[in-house]
Short mmCIF file of C-alpha atoms in Angstrom, two decimals:
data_model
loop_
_atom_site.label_atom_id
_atom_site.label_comp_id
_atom_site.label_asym_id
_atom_site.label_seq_id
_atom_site.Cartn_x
_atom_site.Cartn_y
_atom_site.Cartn_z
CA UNK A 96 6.25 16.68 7.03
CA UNK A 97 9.58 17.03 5.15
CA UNK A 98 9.72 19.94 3.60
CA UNK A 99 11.39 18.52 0.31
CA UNK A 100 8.44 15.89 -0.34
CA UNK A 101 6.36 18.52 -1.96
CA UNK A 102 9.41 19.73 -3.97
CA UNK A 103 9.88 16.22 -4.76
CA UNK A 104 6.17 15.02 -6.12
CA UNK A 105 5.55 16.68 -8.98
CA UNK A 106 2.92 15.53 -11.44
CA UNK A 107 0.88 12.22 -10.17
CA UNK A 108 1.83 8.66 -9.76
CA UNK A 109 0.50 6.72 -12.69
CA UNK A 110 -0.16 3.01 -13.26
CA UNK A 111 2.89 1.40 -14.71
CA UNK A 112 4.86 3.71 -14.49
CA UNK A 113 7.71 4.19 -11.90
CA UNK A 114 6.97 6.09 -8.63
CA UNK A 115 8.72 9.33 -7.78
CA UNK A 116 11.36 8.90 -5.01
CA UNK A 117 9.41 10.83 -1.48
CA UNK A 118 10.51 11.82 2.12
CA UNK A 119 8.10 11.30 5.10
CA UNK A 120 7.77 11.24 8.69
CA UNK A 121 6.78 8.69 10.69
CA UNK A 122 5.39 7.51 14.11
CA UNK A 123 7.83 4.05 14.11
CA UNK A 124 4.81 1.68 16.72
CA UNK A 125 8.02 -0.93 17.03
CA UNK A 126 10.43 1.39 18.29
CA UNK A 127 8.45 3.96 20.29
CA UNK A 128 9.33 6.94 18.71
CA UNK A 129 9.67 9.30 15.62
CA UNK A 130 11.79 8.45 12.22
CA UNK A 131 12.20 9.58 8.98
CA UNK A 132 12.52 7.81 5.51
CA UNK A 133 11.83 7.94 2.29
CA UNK A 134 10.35 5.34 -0.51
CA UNK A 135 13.78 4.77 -2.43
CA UNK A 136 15.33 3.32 1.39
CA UNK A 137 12.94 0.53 0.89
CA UNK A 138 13.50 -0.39 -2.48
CA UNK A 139 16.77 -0.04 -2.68
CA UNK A 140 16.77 -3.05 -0.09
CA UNK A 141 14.69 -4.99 -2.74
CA UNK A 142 11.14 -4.57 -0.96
CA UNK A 143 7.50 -4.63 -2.19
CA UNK A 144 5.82 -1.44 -0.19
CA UNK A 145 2.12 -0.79 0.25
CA UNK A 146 0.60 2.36 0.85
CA UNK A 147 -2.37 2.09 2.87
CA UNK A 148 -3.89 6.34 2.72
CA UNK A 149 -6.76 6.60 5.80
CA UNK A 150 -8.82 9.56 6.42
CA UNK A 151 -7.95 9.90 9.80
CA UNK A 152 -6.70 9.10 13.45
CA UNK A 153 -9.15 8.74 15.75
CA UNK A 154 -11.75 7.64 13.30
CA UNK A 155 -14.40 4.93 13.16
CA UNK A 156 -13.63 2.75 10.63
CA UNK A 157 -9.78 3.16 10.14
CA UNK A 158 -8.55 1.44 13.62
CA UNK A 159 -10.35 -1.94 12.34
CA UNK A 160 -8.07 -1.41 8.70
CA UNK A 161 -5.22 -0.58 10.16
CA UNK A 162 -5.68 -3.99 12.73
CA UNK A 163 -6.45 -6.12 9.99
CA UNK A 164 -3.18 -5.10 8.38
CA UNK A 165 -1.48 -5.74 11.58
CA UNK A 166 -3.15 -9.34 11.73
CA UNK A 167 -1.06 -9.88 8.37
CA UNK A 168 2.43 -8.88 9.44
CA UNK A 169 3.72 -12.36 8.81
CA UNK A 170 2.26 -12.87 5.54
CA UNK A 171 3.89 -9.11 4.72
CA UNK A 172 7.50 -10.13 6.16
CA UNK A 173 6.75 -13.72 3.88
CA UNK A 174 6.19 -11.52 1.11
CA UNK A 175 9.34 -9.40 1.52
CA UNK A 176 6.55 -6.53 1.78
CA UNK A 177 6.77 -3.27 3.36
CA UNK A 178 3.69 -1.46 4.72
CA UNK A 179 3.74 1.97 5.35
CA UNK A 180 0.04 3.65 6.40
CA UNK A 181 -0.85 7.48 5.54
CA UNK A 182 -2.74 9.91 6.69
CA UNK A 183 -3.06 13.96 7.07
CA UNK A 184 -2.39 13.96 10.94
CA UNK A 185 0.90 14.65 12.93
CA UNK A 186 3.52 12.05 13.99
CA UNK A 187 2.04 12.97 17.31
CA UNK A 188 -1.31 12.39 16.53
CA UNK A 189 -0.06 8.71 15.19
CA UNK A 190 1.66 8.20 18.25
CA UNK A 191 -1.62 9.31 20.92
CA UNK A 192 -4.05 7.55 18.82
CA UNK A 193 -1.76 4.17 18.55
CA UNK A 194 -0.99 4.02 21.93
CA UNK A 195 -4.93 4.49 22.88
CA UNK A 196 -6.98 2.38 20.71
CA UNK A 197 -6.58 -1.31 21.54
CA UNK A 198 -7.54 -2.34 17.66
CA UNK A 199 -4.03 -0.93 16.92
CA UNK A 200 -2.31 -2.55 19.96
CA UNK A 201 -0.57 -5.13 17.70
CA UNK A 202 0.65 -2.21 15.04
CA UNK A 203 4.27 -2.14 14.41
CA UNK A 204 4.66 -0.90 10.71
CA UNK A 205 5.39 2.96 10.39
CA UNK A 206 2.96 5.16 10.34
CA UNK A 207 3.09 8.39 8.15
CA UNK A 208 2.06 11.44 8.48
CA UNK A 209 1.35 13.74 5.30
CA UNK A 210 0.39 17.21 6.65
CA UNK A 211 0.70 18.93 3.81
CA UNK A 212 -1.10 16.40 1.79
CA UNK A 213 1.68 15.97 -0.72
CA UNK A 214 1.64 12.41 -0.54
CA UNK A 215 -1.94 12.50 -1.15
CA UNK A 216 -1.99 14.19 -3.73
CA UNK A 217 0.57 12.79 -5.92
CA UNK A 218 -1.50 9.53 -5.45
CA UNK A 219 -4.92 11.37 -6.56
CA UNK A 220 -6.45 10.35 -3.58
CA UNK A 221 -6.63 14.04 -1.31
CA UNK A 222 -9.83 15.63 -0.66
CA UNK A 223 -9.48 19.02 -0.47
CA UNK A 224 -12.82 19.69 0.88
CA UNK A 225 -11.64 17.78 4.21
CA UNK A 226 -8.17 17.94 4.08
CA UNK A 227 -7.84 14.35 4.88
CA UNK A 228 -7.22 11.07 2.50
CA UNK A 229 -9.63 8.78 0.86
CA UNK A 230 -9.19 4.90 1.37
CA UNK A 231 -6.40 4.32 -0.98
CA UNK A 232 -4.23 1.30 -1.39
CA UNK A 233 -1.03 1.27 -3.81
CA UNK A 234 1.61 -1.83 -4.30
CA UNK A 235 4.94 -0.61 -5.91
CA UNK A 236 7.00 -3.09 -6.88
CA UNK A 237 11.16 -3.42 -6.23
CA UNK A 238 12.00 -1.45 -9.23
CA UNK A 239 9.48 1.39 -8.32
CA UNK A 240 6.93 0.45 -10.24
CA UNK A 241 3.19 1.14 -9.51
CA UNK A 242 1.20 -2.18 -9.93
CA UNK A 243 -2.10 -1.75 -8.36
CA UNK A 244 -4.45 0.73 -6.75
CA UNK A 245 -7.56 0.84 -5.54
CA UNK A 246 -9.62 3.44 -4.01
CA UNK A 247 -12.63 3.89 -1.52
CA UNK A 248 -14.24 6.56 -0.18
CA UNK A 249 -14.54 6.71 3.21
CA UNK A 250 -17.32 5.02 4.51
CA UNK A 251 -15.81 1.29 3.07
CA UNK A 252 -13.14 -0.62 4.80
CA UNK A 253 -11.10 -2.41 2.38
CA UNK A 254 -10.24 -6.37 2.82
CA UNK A 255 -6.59 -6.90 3.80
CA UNK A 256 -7.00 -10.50 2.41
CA UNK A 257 -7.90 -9.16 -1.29
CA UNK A 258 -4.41 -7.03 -0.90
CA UNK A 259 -2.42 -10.39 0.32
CA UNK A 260 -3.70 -12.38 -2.84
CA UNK A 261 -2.75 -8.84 -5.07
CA UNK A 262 0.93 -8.70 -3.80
CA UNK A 263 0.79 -12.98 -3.60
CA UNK A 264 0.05 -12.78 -7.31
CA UNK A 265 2.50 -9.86 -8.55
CA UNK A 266 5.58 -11.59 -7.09
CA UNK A 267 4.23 -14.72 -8.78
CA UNK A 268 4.42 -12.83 -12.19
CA UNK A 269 7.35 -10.40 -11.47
CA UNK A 270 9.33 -14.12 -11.61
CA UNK A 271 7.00 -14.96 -14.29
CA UNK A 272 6.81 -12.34 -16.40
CA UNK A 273 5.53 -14.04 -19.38
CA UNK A 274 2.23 -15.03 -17.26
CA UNK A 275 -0.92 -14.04 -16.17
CA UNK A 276 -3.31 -14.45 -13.42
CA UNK A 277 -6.66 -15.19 -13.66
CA UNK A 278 -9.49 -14.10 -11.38
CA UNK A 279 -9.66 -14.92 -8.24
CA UNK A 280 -5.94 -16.80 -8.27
CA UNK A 281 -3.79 -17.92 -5.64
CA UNK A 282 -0.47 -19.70 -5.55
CA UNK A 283 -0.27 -22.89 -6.48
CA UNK A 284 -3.20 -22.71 -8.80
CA UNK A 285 -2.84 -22.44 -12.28
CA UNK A 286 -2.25 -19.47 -14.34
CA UNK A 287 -2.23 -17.92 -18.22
CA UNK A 288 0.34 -17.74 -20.24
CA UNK A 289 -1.57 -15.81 -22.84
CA UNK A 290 -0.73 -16.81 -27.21
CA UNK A 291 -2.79 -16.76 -30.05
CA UNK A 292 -3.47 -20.54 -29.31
CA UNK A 293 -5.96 -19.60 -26.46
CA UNK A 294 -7.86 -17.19 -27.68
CA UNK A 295 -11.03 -17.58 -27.55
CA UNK A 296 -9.91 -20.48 -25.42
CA UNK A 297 -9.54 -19.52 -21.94
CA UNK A 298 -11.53 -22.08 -20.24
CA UNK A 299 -9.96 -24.77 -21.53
CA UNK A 300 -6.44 -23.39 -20.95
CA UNK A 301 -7.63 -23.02 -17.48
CA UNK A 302 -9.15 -26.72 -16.66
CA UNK A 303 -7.13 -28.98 -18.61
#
């Protein structure tokens, strides 16, 4: 862990509100070796980033998340999305447990490590009891913004395809500011543009 990322998090991230600038390590699957970046190197290039907090390598249910991510890299690169995953163990640990569990085979998006739970902490999801990170999911948006979270405890996987129509449905409206998306939407299907002539009036606005 940089040293300077719990110098740098102070307070907690908060919805709406813009995300305080980090430094991490990382396991790097696609290269085969050990990097280090920070959250402002990806926005500044004009990216979406997730981050995807997991209890822990070497886990049960985490290898099958972190796959089903993997599964989705297209759809991510499509999206102009990074995806960076989290957890409490080393950049060695990363490395050992990618290169041994076949569900993470097809893995190639960096993998951070948060040993001093920093990270986790700014994004309210460390337990201190274990040390480790709940199931938390965050999309910050180009300018830094924090759009979405959602949080698990441990013994839930969470459904990659829910977080695709999330990050589908904020670029939608960061080019569309003045709409809104209804449940359950997905491109091409129609949205909200909310006024004082629907209200009360949803339905309609929705199947005419």
């Amino acid at each position: 862990m940089n040293p300077e990322t719990c110098v740098m998090l102070s307070g907690k991230a908060a919805m709406g509100r813009k995300v305080s600038d980090f430094a991490f390590e990382t396991f790097n699957p696609a290269q085969g070796g050990f990097e280090d970046h920070s959250l402002n190197e990806y926005l500044q290039k004009g990216h979406w980033v997730v981050i995807f907090f997991y209890p822990a390598d070497f886990t049960f249910v985490c290898p099958t998340e972190l796959a089903d991510l993997a599964d989705q890299r297209k759809k991510f690169q499509e999206l102009g999305v990074e995806v960076i995953s989290v957890s409490t163990d080393t950049k060695f640990a990363h490395m050992a447990w990618q290169r041994s569990e076949k569900f993470l085979e097809d893995v190639k998006f960096q993998m951070a490590a948060d040993g001093t739970g920093c990270i986790s902490r700014y994004f309210g999801v460390y337990d201190e009891a274990s040390g480790t990170a709940y199931r938390g999911t965050f999309i910050i948006s180009p300018d830094g913004t924090l759009v979405s979270a959602e949080v698990n405890l441990n013994n839930v996987g969470r459904n990659v395809d829910e977080l695709i129509r999330k990050l589908e449905a904020n670029v939608h409206l960061a080019k569309n500011p003045e709409q809104a998306c209804p449940a359950r939407w997905k491109p091409g299907q129609r949205t909200l543009r909310p006024s004082e002539e629907i209200v009360g009036k949803v339905w309609g606005a929705l199947k005419l």
